[in-house]
CSV table of C-alpha atoms and ligand atoms in Angstrom, one decimal:
chain,number,residue,atom,x,y,z
A,1,MET,CA,38.0,-14.6,-12.9
A,2,LYS,CA,37.3,-17.9,-14.6
A,3,SER,CA,37.7,-21.0,-12.5
A,4,LEU,CA,40.3,-23.7,-13.5
A,5,CYS,CA,37.3,-25.9,-14.2
A,6,THR,CA,35.9,-23.5,-16.7
A,7,VAL,CA,39.3,-23.1,-18.4
A,8,LEU,CA,39.7,-26.8,-18.7
A,9,PHE,CA,36.2,-27.1,-20.2
A,10,VAL,CA,36.7,-24.3,-22.7
A,11,LEU,CA,40.2,-25.4,-23.8
A,12,LEU,CA,40.1,-29.2,-23.5
A,13,ALA,CA,36.4,-30.0,-23.3
A,14,VAL,CA,37.1,-31.7,-20.0
A,15,PRO,CA,33.9,-31.5,-18.1
A,16,CYS,CA,34.5,-30.9,-14.4
A,17,PHE,CA,31.2,-29.3,-13.3
A,18,ALA,CA,29.3,-30.4,-10.2
A,19,ALA,CA,26.7,-32.0,-12.4
A,20,ASP,CA,24.0,-31.1,-14.8
A,21,LEU,CA,21.6,-28.8,-12.9
A,22,THR,CA,19.1,-28.7,-15.8
A,23,GLY,CA,15.5,-29.0,-14.5
A,24,THR,CA,13.0,-27.5,-12.2
A,25,TRP,CA,13.8,-27.4,-8.5
A,26,VAL,CA,11.6,-26.3,-5.6
A,27,VAL,CA,11.8,-25.3,-2.0
A,28,ARG,CA,8.5,-25.2,-0.2
A,29,ASP,CA,8.5,-23.3,3.1
A,30,PRO,CA,5.3,-23.8,5.1
A,31,LEU,CA,3.9,-20.7,6.8
A,32,PRO,CA,1.8,-20.8,10.0
A,33,ASP,CA,-1.4,-19.9,8.0
A,34,GLY,CA,-1.3,-23.1,6.0
A,35,THR,CA,0.2,-21.5,2.8
A,36,PHE,CA,3.7,-21.8,1.5
A,37,ARG,CA,6.5,-19.6,0.4
A,38,THR,CA,7.9,-21.3,-2.7
A,39,THR,CA,11.2,-20.9,-4.5
A,40,TYR,CA,11.4,-22.4,-8.0
A,41,LEU,CA,14.7,-22.6,-9.7
A,42,ASP,CA,14.2,-23.4,-13.4
A,43,LEU,CA,17.7,-24.1,-14.6
A,44,HIS,CA,19.3,-24.9,-17.9
A,45,GLN,CA,22.9,-25.9,-17.9
A,46,GLU,CA,25.2,-25.8,-20.9
A,47,GLY,CA,28.8,-26.5,-19.9
A,48,PRO,CA,29.7,-24.0,-17.1
A,49,ARG,CA,26.8,-21.7,-18.1
A,50,ILE,CA,23.5,-21.8,-16.2
A,51,THR,CA,20.5,-19.9,-17.5
A,52,GLY,CA,16.9,-19.9,-16.6
A,53,THR,CA,14.7,-18.2,-14.0
A,54,ILE,CA,14.2,-18.0,-10.2
A,55,ARG,CA,10.7,-17.4,-8.9
A,56,VAL,CA,10.3,-16.7,-5.2
A,57,THR,CA,6.5,-16.5,-4.9
A,58,GLN,CA,6.0,-12.9,-6.0
A,59,PHE,CA,9.5,-12.2,-7.4
A,60,TYR,CA,10.5,-13.4,-10.7
A,61,PHE,CA,14.2,-13.2,-11.7
A,62,LYS,CA,15.9,-14.0,-15.0
A,63,ILE,CA,19.3,-15.5,-14.5
A,64,VAL,CA,21.8,-13.0,-16.0
A,65,GLU,CA,25.1,-14.3,-14.6
A,66,SER,CA,26.4,-17.7,-13.4
A,67,THR,CA,29.5,-19.6,-12.5
A,68,ASP,CA,30.0,-23.3,-11.9
A,69,GLY,CA,32.9,-25.3,-10.7
A,70,SER,CA,33.7,-28.3,-8.6
A,71,GLU,CA,33.1,-26.1,-5.5
A,72,GLY,CA,29.6,-25.3,-6.5
A,73,PHE,CA,27.7,-22.7,-8.6
A,74,THR,CA,26.5,-19.1,-8.2
A,75,LEU,CA,23.6,-17.5,-9.9
A,76,THR,CA,22.6,-13.8,-10.3
A,77,GLY,CA,19.0,-13.0,-11.0
A,78,SER,CA,17.6,-9.7,-12.2
A,79,MET,CA,14.1,-8.3,-12.4
A,80,MET,CA,12.6,-4.9,-13.2
A,81,ASP,CA,10.2,-3.2,-10.9
A,82,GLY,CA,9.0,-0.2,-13.0
A,83,THR,CA,12.3,1.5,-13.8
A,84,ASN,CA,14.2,-0.1,-10.8
A,85,GLU,CA,16.3,-3.2,-11.2
A,86,ARG,CA,16.3,-5.7,-8.4
A,87,ARG,CA,19.0,-8.3,-8.2
A,88,VAL,CA,19.4,-11.5,-6.2
A,89,LYS,CA,22.3,-13.9,-5.8
A,90,TYR,CA,22.2,-17.6,-5.1
A,91,GLU,CA,25.1,-19.9,-4.3
A,92,GLY,CA,24.9,-23.7,-4.0
A,93,LYS,CA,25.9,-27.2,-4.9
A,94,LEU,CA,24.4,-30.5,-5.8
A,95,VAL,CA,24.4,-33.0,-2.9
A,96,GLY,CA,23.1,-36.3,-4.1
A,97,ASP,CA,19.8,-35.5,-5.6
A,98,GLU,CA,19.3,-32.4,-3.5
A,99,LEU,CA,20.3,-28.8,-4.5
A,100,HIS,CA,21.7,-27.0,-1.4
A,101,VAL,CA,21.3,-23.3,-2.0
A,102,ALA,CA,21.9,-20.1,0.0
A,103,THR,CA,20.7,-16.6,-0.6
A,104,ARG,CA,20.1,-13.3,1.1
A,105,ARG,CA,16.7,-11.5,1.0
A,106,ARG,CA,18.7,-8.2,1.0
A,107,PRO,CA,22.4,-7.7,0.4
A,108,ASP,CA,23.0,-6.9,4.1
A,109,SER,CA,20.7,-9.6,5.6
A,110,GLU,CA,21.6,-13.0,6.9
A,111,LEU,CA,22.4,-16.0,4.6
A,112,ILE,CA,19.3,-18.2,4.3
A,113,GLN,CA,20.1,-21.9,3.6
A,114,MET,CA,17.6,-24.0,1.6
A,115,VAL,CA,17.3,-27.5,0.2
A,116,ALA,CA,15.6,-27.7,-3.2
A,117,HIS,CA,14.2,-30.9,-4.7
A,118,ARG,CA,13.5,-31.8,-8.3
A,119,ALA,CA,9.9,-30.9,-9.4
A,120,PRO,CA,8.0,-31.8,-12.5
A,121,PRO,CA,9.1,-29.7,-15.4
A,122,GLY,CA,6.9,-26.6,-15.7
A,123,GLU,CA,5.7,-26.6,-12.1
A,124,GLY,CA,5.8,-23.0,-10.7
A,125,ALA,CA,6.2,-21.5,-14.1
A,126,TYR,CA,5.3,-17.9,-14.3
A,127,PRO,CA,1.8,-17.4,-15.9
A,128,ALA,CA,1.7,-16.2,-19.5
A,129,ARG,CA,0.8,-12.6,-20.2
A,130,LEU,CA,-2.9,-12.2,-20.9
A,131,PRO,CA,-3.9,-9.7,-23.6
A,132,LEU,CA,-5.0,-6.3,-22.3
A,133,PRO,CA,-8.5,-4.9,-23.0
A,134,ALA,CA,-9.0,-1.7,-25.0
A,135,ILE,CA,-9.1,1.4,-22.8
A,136,HIS,CA,-12.6,2.7,-22.0
A,137,LYS,CA,-14.1,4.8,-19.2
A,138,VAL,CA,-15.6,2.8,-16.3
A,139,ALA,CA,-18.8,4.4,-14.9
A,140,ASP,CA,-18.6,6.1,-11.6
A,141,ASN,CA,-19.9,3.8,-8.8
A,142,GLY,CA,-21.3,6.8,-6.8
A,143,LEU,CA,-19.3,5.9,-3.7
A,144,ALA,CA,-16.9,8.0,-1.6
A,145,ARG,CA,-18.5,11.4,-2.1
A,146,THR,CA,-16.2,12.4,0.9
A,147,PRO,CA,-12.9,10.7,1.6
A,148,PRO,CA,-13.2,7.2,2.9
A,149,MET,CA,-12.8,6.7,6.6
A,150,GLY,CA,-12.0,3.5,8.5
A,151,TRP,CA,-9.2,1.2,9.6
A,152,ASN,CA,-6.7,-1.0,7.8
A,153,SER,CA,-4.7,-3.9,9.2
A,154,TRP,CA,-1.4,-3.4,7.4
A,155,ASN,CA,0.4,-0.7,9.4
A,156,LYS,CA,0.0,-2.4,12.7
A,157,PHE,CA,-0.5,-6.1,12.0
A,158,ALA,CA,1.0,-6.7,8.6
A,159,GLY,CA,1.0,-10.5,8.1
A,160,ARG,CA,-0.3,-11.2,11.6
A,161,VAL,CA,-3.9,-10.0,10.9
A,162,ASP,CA,-6.5,-12.7,11.5
A,163,ASP,CA,-10.3,-13.1,12.0
A,164,ALA,CA,-10.0,-12.5,15.8
A,165,ALA,CA,-8.1,-9.2,15.3
A,166,VAL,CA,-10.6,-7.9,12.7
A,167,ARG,CA,-13.6,-8.7,15.0
A,168,ALA,CA,-11.8,-7.1,17.9
A,169,MET,CA,-11.2,-3.9,15.8
A,170,ALA,CA,-14.8,-3.8,14.8
A,171,ASP,CA,-15.8,-4.2,18.5
A,172,ALA,CA,-13.5,-1.5,19.6
A,173,MET,CA,-14.4,1.0,16.9
A,174,ALA,CA,-18.1,0.5,17.4
A,175,SER,CA,-17.7,1.4,21.1
A,176,ASN,CA,-14.8,3.8,21.4
A,177,GLY,CA,-16.4,6.7,19.5
A,178,MET,CA,-14.6,6.1,16.2
A,179,LYS,CA,-17.7,4.9,14.5
A,180,GLU,CA,-19.7,7.8,15.7
A,181,VAL,CA,-17.3,10.3,14.2
A,182,GLY,CA,-17.4,8.6,10.8
A,183,TYR,CA,-14.8,5.7,10.7
A,184,GLN,CA,-16.7,3.1,8.8
A,185,TYR,CA,-14.6,0.6,6.8
A,186,ILE,CA,-12.7,-2.2,8.6
A,187,ASN,CA,-10.2,-3.2,5.9
A,188,ILE,CA,-8.3,-6.5,5.8
A,189,ASP,CA,-5.0,-5.9,3.9
A,190,ASP,CA,-2.7,-8.5,2.5
A,191,THR,CA,-2.2,-12.1,3.8
A,192,TRP,CA,-5.8,-13.4,4.1
A,193,GLU,CA,-5.6,-15.4,0.9
A,194,ALA,CA,-4.8,-19.1,0.3
A,195,GLY,CA,-4.9,-20.7,-3.2
A,196,ARG,CA,-7.8,-21.5,-5.4
A,197,ASP,CA,-10.2,-24.4,-5.3
A,198,THR,CA,-11.0,-26.7,-8.2
A,199,ARG,CA,-13.5,-24.2,-9.6
A,200,GLY,CA,-10.8,-21.5,-9.4
A,201,ASP,CA,-12.5,-19.7,-6.6
A,202,ILE,CA,-10.1,-17.8,-4.3
A,203,THR,CA,-10.0,-19.4,-0.8
A,204,THR,CA,-8.9,-18.0,2.6
A,205,ASN,CA,-6.0,-19.3,4.7
A,206,THR,CA,-6.3,-20.7,8.2
A,207,LYS,CA,-6.3,-17.2,9.8
A,208,PHE,CA,-9.7,-16.5,8.2
A,209,PRO,CA,-11.9,-19.6,8.6
A,210,ASP,CA,-15.1,-18.0,7.2
A,211,MET,CA,-15.0,-14.6,5.4
A,212,LYS,CA,-18.8,-14.4,5.0
A,213,ALA,CA,-19.3,-14.9,8.7
A,214,LEU,CA,-16.7,-12.3,9.4
A,215,ALA,CA,-18.4,-9.8,7.1
A,216,ASP,CA,-21.7,-10.5,8.7
A,217,TYR,CA,-20.1,-9.8,12.1
A,218,VAL,CA,-18.7,-6.5,11.0
A,219,HIS,CA,-21.9,-5.5,9.3
A,220,ALA,CA,-23.9,-6.3,12.5
A,221,LYS,CA,-21.7,-3.7,14.3
A,222,GLY,CA,-23.0,-1.1,11.8
A,223,LEU,CA,-19.6,-1.1,10.0
A,224,LYS,CA,-18.4,-2.1,6.6
A,225,ILE,CA,-15.7,-4.5,5.6
A,226,GLY,CA,-12.9,-4.2,3.0
A,227,ILE,CA,-10.5,-6.7,1.4
A,228,TYR,CA,-7.3,-6.7,-0.6
A,229,SER,CA,-5.9,-8.2,-3.8
A,230,SER,CA,-3.5,-7.6,-6.7
A,231,PRO,CA,-3.9,-7.5,-10.5
A,232,GLY,CA,-0.9,-9.8,-10.6
A,233,PRO,CA,-0.6,-13.5,-10.0
A,234,ASN,CA,0.7,-12.7,-6.4
A,235,THR,CA,0.3,-9.9,-3.9
A,236,CYS,CA,3.1,-7.9,-2.5
A,237,ALA,CA,3.4,-10.3,0.4
A,238,GLY,CA,3.4,-13.3,-2.0
A,239,TYR,CA,-0.2,-14.5,-1.6
A,240,GLU,CA,-2.6,-15.4,-4.4
A,241,GLY,CA,-3.6,-12.4,-6.6
A,242,SER,CA,-6.5,-11.9,-8.9
A,243,TYR,CA,-4.7,-12.3,-12.3
A,244,GLY,CA,-7.0,-13.9,-14.8
A,245,HIS,CA,-9.7,-14.3,-12.2
A,246,GLU,CA,-10.8,-10.7,-11.8
A,247,GLU,CA,-14.6,-11.2,-12.4
A,248,GLN,CA,-14.6,-14.4,-10.4
A,249,ASP,CA,-12.9,-12.7,-7.5
A,250,ALA,CA,-15.2,-9.7,-7.7
A,251,ARG,CA,-18.2,-12.1,-7.5
A,252,THR,CA,-16.7,-13.9,-4.5
A,253,TYR,CA,-16.1,-10.6,-2.7
A,254,ALA,CA,-19.7,-9.6,-3.4
A,255,ALA,CA,-21.0,-12.9,-2.2
A,256,TRP,CA,-19.1,-12.5,1.0
A,257,GLY,CA,-20.5,-9.0,1.5
A,258,ILE,CA,-17.3,-7.1,0.9
A,259,ASP,CA,-17.7,-3.3,0.6
A,260,TYR,CA,-14.2,-2.1,-0.3
A,261,LEU,CA,-11.3,-3.4,-2.3
A,262,LYS,CA,-7.7,-2.3,-2.2
A,263,TYR,CA,-6.0,-3.5,-5.4
A,264,ASP,CA,-2.2,-3.5,-5.1
A,265,TRP,CA,0.1,-3.5,-8.1
A,266,CYS,CA,3.2,-5.5,-6.9
A,267,GLY,CA,2.6,-8.9,-8.4
A,268,ALA,CA,1.7,-7.5,-11.9
A,269,ARG,CA,5.1,-5.9,-12.4
A,270,ASN,CA,6.6,-9.1,-13.7
A,271,LEU,CA,4.2,-9.2,-16.6
A,272,TYR,CA,3.3,-5.6,-17.4
A,273,THR,CA,4.9,-2.2,-17.6
A,274,ASP,CA,3.7,0.8,-15.6
A,275,GLN,CA,2.2,2.2,-18.8
A,276,GLN,CA,0.0,-0.9,-19.1
A,277,MET,CA,-1.3,-0.7,-15.5
A,278,ARG,CA,-4.3,1.4,-16.4
A,279,ALA,CA,-5.8,-1.5,-18.5
A,280,LEU,CA,-5.4,-4.0,-15.6
A,281,TYR,CA,-7.0,-1.6,-13.1
A,282,GLN,CA,-9.8,-1.1,-15.6
A,283,VAL,CA,-10.5,-4.9,-15.7
A,284,MET,CA,-11.1,-5.0,-12.0
A,285,GLY,CA,-13.1,-1.7,-12.1
A,286,ASP,CA,-15.4,-3.3,-14.6
A,287,ALA,CA,-15.6,-6.5,-12.6
A,288,LEU,CA,-16.6,-4.7,-9.4
A,289,LEU,CA,-19.3,-2.7,-11.2
A,290,LYS,CA,-20.7,-5.9,-12.8
A,291,THR,CA,-21.3,-7.5,-9.4
A,292,GLY,CA,-24.0,-4.9,-8.7
A,293,ARG,CA,-22.8,-4.5,-5.1
A,294,PRO,CA,-21.4,-1.1,-4.1
A,295,ILE,CA,-17.7,-1.8,-3.6
A,296,LEU,CA,-15.4,1.1,-3.0
A,297,TYR,CA,-12.3,0.7,-5.3
A,298,SER,CA,-8.9,1.8,-4.0
A,299,LEU,CA,-5.9,1.7,-6.3
A,300,SER,CA,-2.6,1.0,-4.7
A,301,GLN,CA,0.2,1.5,-7.2
A,302,TYR,CA,2.4,4.0,-5.3
A,303,GLY,CA,1.5,7.0,-7.5
A,304,ARG,CA,3.2,5.6,-10.6
A,305,ALA,CA,2.2,6.4,-14.2
A,306,ASP,CA,0.4,9.6,-13.1
A,307,VAL,CA,-2.4,7.6,-11.7
A,308,TRP,CA,-4.3,10.8,-10.7
A,309,LYS,CA,-4.9,11.5,-14.4
A,310,TRP,CA,-6.7,8.1,-15.1
A,311,GLY,CA,-7.7,6.7,-11.6
A,312,ALA,CA,-11.2,8.0,-11.8
A,313,ASP,CA,-11.6,6.6,-15.4
A,314,VAL,CA,-11.0,3.0,-14.3
A,315,GLY,CA,-13.6,3.4,-11.6
A,316,GLY,CA,-11.2,4.2,-8.8
A,317,ASN,CA,-12.4,6.1,-5.7
A,318,ALA,CA,-8.9,6.7,-4.4
A,319,TRP,CA,-5.4,6.1,-5.6
A,320,ARG,CA,-2.1,6.0,-3.7
A,321,THR,CA,0.2,8.9,-4.6
A,322,THR,CA,3.4,7.7,-3.0
A,323,GLY,CA,5.3,4.7,-1.7
A,324,ASP,CA,4.5,3.1,1.7
A,325,ILE,CA,4.3,5.3,4.7
A,326,ARG,CA,6.2,4.4,7.9
A,327,ASP,CA,5.6,5.4,11.5
A,328,THR,CA,8.3,8.1,11.5
A,329,TRP,CA,8.2,11.9,11.3
A,330,ASP,CA,10.4,11.8,8.3
A,331,SER,CA,8.3,9.4,6.3
A,332,MET,CA,5.0,11.0,7.2
A,333,THR,CA,6.1,14.6,6.4
A,334,THR,CA,8.0,13.7,3.3
A,335,ILE,CA,4.8,12.2,1.9
A,336,GLY,CA,2.3,14.6,3.4
A,337,PHE,CA,4.0,17.9,2.4
A,338,SER,CA,4.7,16.7,-1.1
A,339,GLN,CA,1.1,16.6,-2.2
A,340,ASP,CA,0.5,20.2,-3.1
A,341,GLU,CA,0.5,19.9,-6.9
A,342,LEU,CA,-1.9,17.0,-6.9
A,343,ALA,CA,-4.7,19.1,-5.4
A,344,PRO,CA,-6.6,19.7,-8.8
A,345,TRP,CA,-7.1,15.9,-9.2
A,346,ALA,CA,-9.2,15.4,-6.0
A,347,ALA,CA,-12.9,15.6,-6.2
A,348,PRO,CA,-16.0,14.0,-4.6
A,349,GLY,CA,-15.8,10.3,-5.5
A,350,HIS,CA,-12.1,10.3,-6.4
A,351,TRP,CA,-9.3,11.1,-3.9
A,352,ASN,CA,-5.5,11.3,-3.8
A,353,ASP,CA,-4.3,8.9,-1.2
A,354,PRO,CA,-1.0,9.6,0.5
A,355,ASP,CA,-1.4,6.3,2.4
A,356,MET,CA,-2.9,5.2,5.7
A,357,LEU,CA,-2.5,6.8,9.1
A,358,GLU,CA,0.2,5.8,11.5
A,359,ILE,CA,-1.4,7.7,14.4
A,360,GLY,CA,-1.1,5.7,17.7
A,361,ASN,CA,1.6,3.3,16.4
A,362,GLY,CA,4.2,4.7,18.7
A,363,GLY,CA,6.9,6.1,16.4
A,364,MET,CA,5.9,9.7,16.7
A,365,THR,CA,4.9,12.2,19.4
A,366,GLU,CA,1.4,13.5,20.0
A,367,ASP,CA,2.3,16.8,18.3
A,368,GLU,CA,3.5,14.9,15.3
A,369,TYR,CA,0.4,12.8,15.1
A,370,ARG,CA,-1.7,16.0,15.3
A,371,THR,CA,0.3,17.2,12.3
A,372,HIS,CA,-0.4,13.9,10.5
A,373,MET,CA,-4.2,14.2,11.2
A,374,SER,CA,-4.4,17.9,10.3
A,375,LEU,CA,-2.4,17.5,7.1
A,376,TRP,CA,-4.4,14.5,5.9
A,377,SER,CA,-7.6,16.5,6.6
A,378,ILE,CA,-6.4,19.5,4.6
A,379,LEU,CA,-5.4,17.1,1.8
A,380,ALA,CA,-8.9,15.5,1.7
A,381,ALA,CA,-7.1,12.2,2.1
A,382,PRO,CA,-8.7,8.9,3.1
A,383,LEU,CA,-8.6,8.6,6.9
A,384,LEU,CA,-7.7,4.9,7.5
A,385,ALA,CA,-6.5,4.5,11.0
A,386,GLY,CA,-3.7,1.9,11.2
A,387,ASN,CA,-3.3,1.4,14.9
A,388,ASP,CA,-4.6,-1.3,17.4
A,389,SER,CA,-7.9,0.2,18.4
A,390,ARG,CA,-8.1,-2.1,21.4
A,391,ASN,CA,-5.1,-0.5,23.1
A,392,VAL,CA,-5.5,3.2,22.4
A,393,THR,CA,-4.6,5.9,24.8
A,394,PRO,CA,-7.1,8.7,25.5
A,395,ALA,CA,-4.7,11.2,23.9
A,396,ILE,CA,-4.5,9.2,20.6
A,397,LEU,CA,-8.2,8.6,20.6
A,398,GLU,CA,-8.8,12.3,21.0
A,399,ILE,CA,-6.5,12.9,17.9
A,400,LEU,CA,-8.3,10.3,15.8
A,401,THR,CA,-11.8,11.5,16.8
A,402,ASN,CA,-11.4,15.3,16.7
A,403,ARG,CA,-14.8,16.0,15.1
A,404,GLU,CA,-13.8,19.5,14.1
A,405,VAL,CA,-10.7,18.3,12.2
A,406,ILE,CA,-12.7,15.4,10.7
A,407,ALA,CA,-15.3,17.9,9.5
A,408,ILE,CA,-12.5,19.6,7.4
A,409,ASN,CA,-11.5,16.3,5.9
A,410,GLN,CA,-15.1,15.4,5.1
A,411,ASP,CA,-16.1,18.8,3.7
A,412,ARG,CA,-18.7,18.2,1.1
A,413,ASP,CA,-17.1,20.3,-1.6
A,414,GLY,CA,-14.2,17.9,-1.7
A,415,LYS,CA,-11.5,20.4,-2.6
A,416,GLN,CA,-8.0,19.4,-1.6
A,417,GLY,CA,-6.0,22.1,0.2
A,418,ARG,CA,-2.7,23.7,-1.0
A,419,ARG,CA,0.4,25.3,0.4
A,420,ILE,CA,0.1,29.0,0.4
A,421,THR,CA,3.4,30.0,2.0
A,422,LYS,CA,6.6,28.3,3.1
A,423,SER,CA,9.4,30.0,5.0
A,424,GLY,CA,12.2,27.6,6.1
A,425,ASP,CA,10.5,24.9,8.2
A,426,GLN,CA,7.3,26.8,8.5
A,427,GLU,CA,4.4,26.2,6.1
A,428,VAL,CA,0.9,27.5,5.8
A,429,TRP,CA,-1.7,25.4,4.0
A,430,THR,CA,-5.3,26.3,3.3
A,431,ARG,CA,-8.3,24.3,2.1
A,432,PRO,CA,-11.4,26.0,0.7
A,433,LEU,CA,-14.6,24.7,2.4
A,434,SER,CA,-18.2,24.7,1.5
A,435,GLY,CA,-20.1,28.0,2.1
A,436,GLY,CA,-17.0,30.1,1.5
A,437,ALA,CA,-15.2,29.1,4.7
A,438,GLN,CA,-11.5,28.0,4.8
A,439,ALA,CA,-9.3,25.7,6.8
A,440,ILE,CA,-5.9,27.0,7.7
A,441,GLY,CA,-3.0,24.7,8.8
A,442,LEU,CA,0.0,26.5,10.3
A,443,PHE,CA,2.7,23.8,10.3
A,444,ASN,CA,6.1,23.9,12.1
A,445,ARG,CA,8.3,21.2,10.6
A,446,GLY,CA,11.3,22.5,12.6
A,447,GLY,CA,12.6,21.0,15.8
A,448,LEU,CA,12.0,24.2,17.9
A,449,PRO,CA,8.8,26.1,18.6
A,450,ALA,CA,8.4,28.8,16.0
A,451,LYS,CA,6.2,31.8,15.4
A,452,ILE,CA,4.1,31.5,12.2
A,453,THR,CA,2.1,34.3,10.6
A,454,VAL,CA,-0.7,34.2,8.1
A,455,ASN,CA,-1.7,37.4,6.3
A,456,TRP,CA,-5.4,37.6,5.4
A,457,SER,CA,-4.4,39.0,2.0
A,458,ASP,CA,-2.7,35.6,1.3
A,459,LEU,CA,-6.1,34.0,1.8
A,460,GLY,CA,-7.7,36.5,-0.6
A,461,LEU,CA,-9.4,38.3,2.3
A,462,LYS,CA,-9.5,42.1,2.7
A,463,THR,CA,-10.1,42.1,6.4
A,464,ALA,CA,-9.8,39.6,9.3
A,465,PRO,CA,-12.4,36.8,9.2
A,466,SER,CA,-15.3,37.6,11.5
A,467,ARG,CA,-15.5,34.0,12.7
A,468,ALA,CA,-12.5,31.8,13.6
A,469,ARG,CA,-12.1,28.6,15.5
A,470,ASP,CA,-9.0,26.8,16.8
A,471,LEU,CA,-9.8,23.2,15.9
A,472,TRP,CA,-7.3,21.6,18.4
A,473,ALA,CA,-7.9,24.0,21.3
A,474,HIS,CA,-11.7,23.8,20.5
A,475,SER,CA,-12.0,27.5,21.2
A,476,ASP,CA,-13.2,30.6,19.2
A,477,LEU,CA,-10.7,33.3,18.3
A,478,LYS,CA,-11.3,37.0,18.0
A,479,LEU,CA,-9.2,38.2,15.1
A,480,ASP,CA,-8.5,41.7,13.8
A,481,GLY,CA,-5.7,43.5,12.0
A,482,GLU,CA,-4.0,42.2,8.8
A,483,GLU,CA,-2.6,38.9,10.1
A,484,TYR,CA,-2.6,36.2,12.6
A,485,SER,CA,0.5,35.1,14.4
A,486,VAL,CA,0.9,32.1,16.7
A,487,THR,CA,3.8,30.2,18.3
A,488,VAL,CA,3.5,26.6,17.0
A,489,PRO,CA,5.3,23.8,18.9
A,490,ALA,CA,8.2,21.8,17.4
A,491,HIS,CA,6.8,19.4,14.7
A,492,GLY,CA,3.3,20.7,15.6
A,493,VAL,CA,0.4,22.4,14.1
A,494,VAL,CA,-2.3,25.1,14.8
A,495,MET,CA,-5.3,24.5,12.7
A,496,LEU,CA,-8.1,27.0,12.2
A,497,ARG,CA,-11.5,27.2,10.5
A,498,VAL,CA,-12.3,30.7,9.4
A,499,SER,CA,-15.2,32.3,7.6
A,500,LYS,CA,-16.2,35.8,6.7
B,601,GLA,C1,2.2,-2.8,-0.5
B,601,GLA,C2,1.2,-1.7,-0.1
B,601,GLA,C3,1.0,-1.7,1.4
B,601,GLA,C4,0.5,-3.1,1.8
B,601,GLA,C5,1.5,-4.2,1.4
B,601,GLA,C6,0.9,-5.6,1.6
B,601,GLA,O1,3.5,-2.5,0.1
B,601,GLA,O2,1.7,-0.5,-0.5
B,601,GLA,O3,0.1,-0.7,1.7
B,601,GLA,O4,-0.8,-3.3,1.2
B,601,GLA,O5,1.8,-4.1,0.0
B,601,GLA,O6,1.7,-6.6,1.2
């Protein structure tokens, strides 16, 4: 409904709006790491109508609806994220030379009140779109002949990761047996970044006082170190991205001694479509190769644009196939059991990545975490632990360091496993292994123990395998007859390695 004020303006040209809001307004919220979360309102007012943009660090909305009256104004912003529209609403009023505004991060979250001040015109403007390169094939970097193994900060620490936590993880993993069984990369996810210096070099925020010293520390433990960035101007958490600085950032990573890059789409969505992402991933693939340092390249774009079809061609060693995992049975199984059809795209050097492990983060039972570890191993998925390695129970450590299960994950043929049967909540998956062996996962997704049977003929075998090993019980099995039946705990797994 139009306000009285709007009606007066339209009919009688009587202006009764709060004031002219035209201009650039900024709210700068300091974060504990020395960086800022900024909100820029770039407004243009014509009578009661307000147009323009709202930029909240990594989000960039075009104003699509507005109202204005003596009580104040409202704005609705819209942005596209792939094919999804995201909307935001602001309400506010001019108080002296301050703009008092309120918004919600999500429709159901609390109202956040902010005070914006006038900023020089153009400050905080979203960067222009840079032209995209022609598509070509980036050479294979020769890394990740088996799925990458290591640890990543995001699942447990999110924005709280700092230098001390990374050192502590390296200490723990070098001494608790994880390094011995193959965990190698210690990966810093989002929130290490600050802005750029006068030369345009990326800088670290106060949580990471000296990245080179940190890399040296991790290397001295016999481990490798990874970092994170985005092809967009900002990362998913709103920190500085590599947009327009790809080669420069790759050189910085190499100079610091970085061994792994996770490159996360989020911030680029305001400038490019999903169909254009291949070109942006190629830019960083080229830049990493050009440094001459072996840097494992992990694409994080949530499985959009059929990344498995082109991930290897941009130099990617792994690509996310889904949205973010959470530490719940539902999230882990929805992701893990949906990977069957992607199997043909996995190969040495290039892996489907159903996201990082949640094992040990507390949201699932030990049986459920065994299912997580078994499934990720059959899927030839990267094994990036996501827990706090300093406080790990013996049971969780045993799950993460089960050498027999890890050997399946790391099988040198690099063939991803597939589902061979499904009956209600019970599924059997197999993975072909080098030397003609096979891994078998008998998964019970149901809430009660269930008997699961695998027929040797389903595995293409005429008779029972002569050798069989239960990889969680660590015991040999004697098999005969035409099938194998076992009672599998609720949400649990029995995992075998069999050979003729
Ligand atoms: C995205 C990624 C996550 C994590 C966060 C960091 O959501 O999918 O894995 O890297 O960004 O902001």
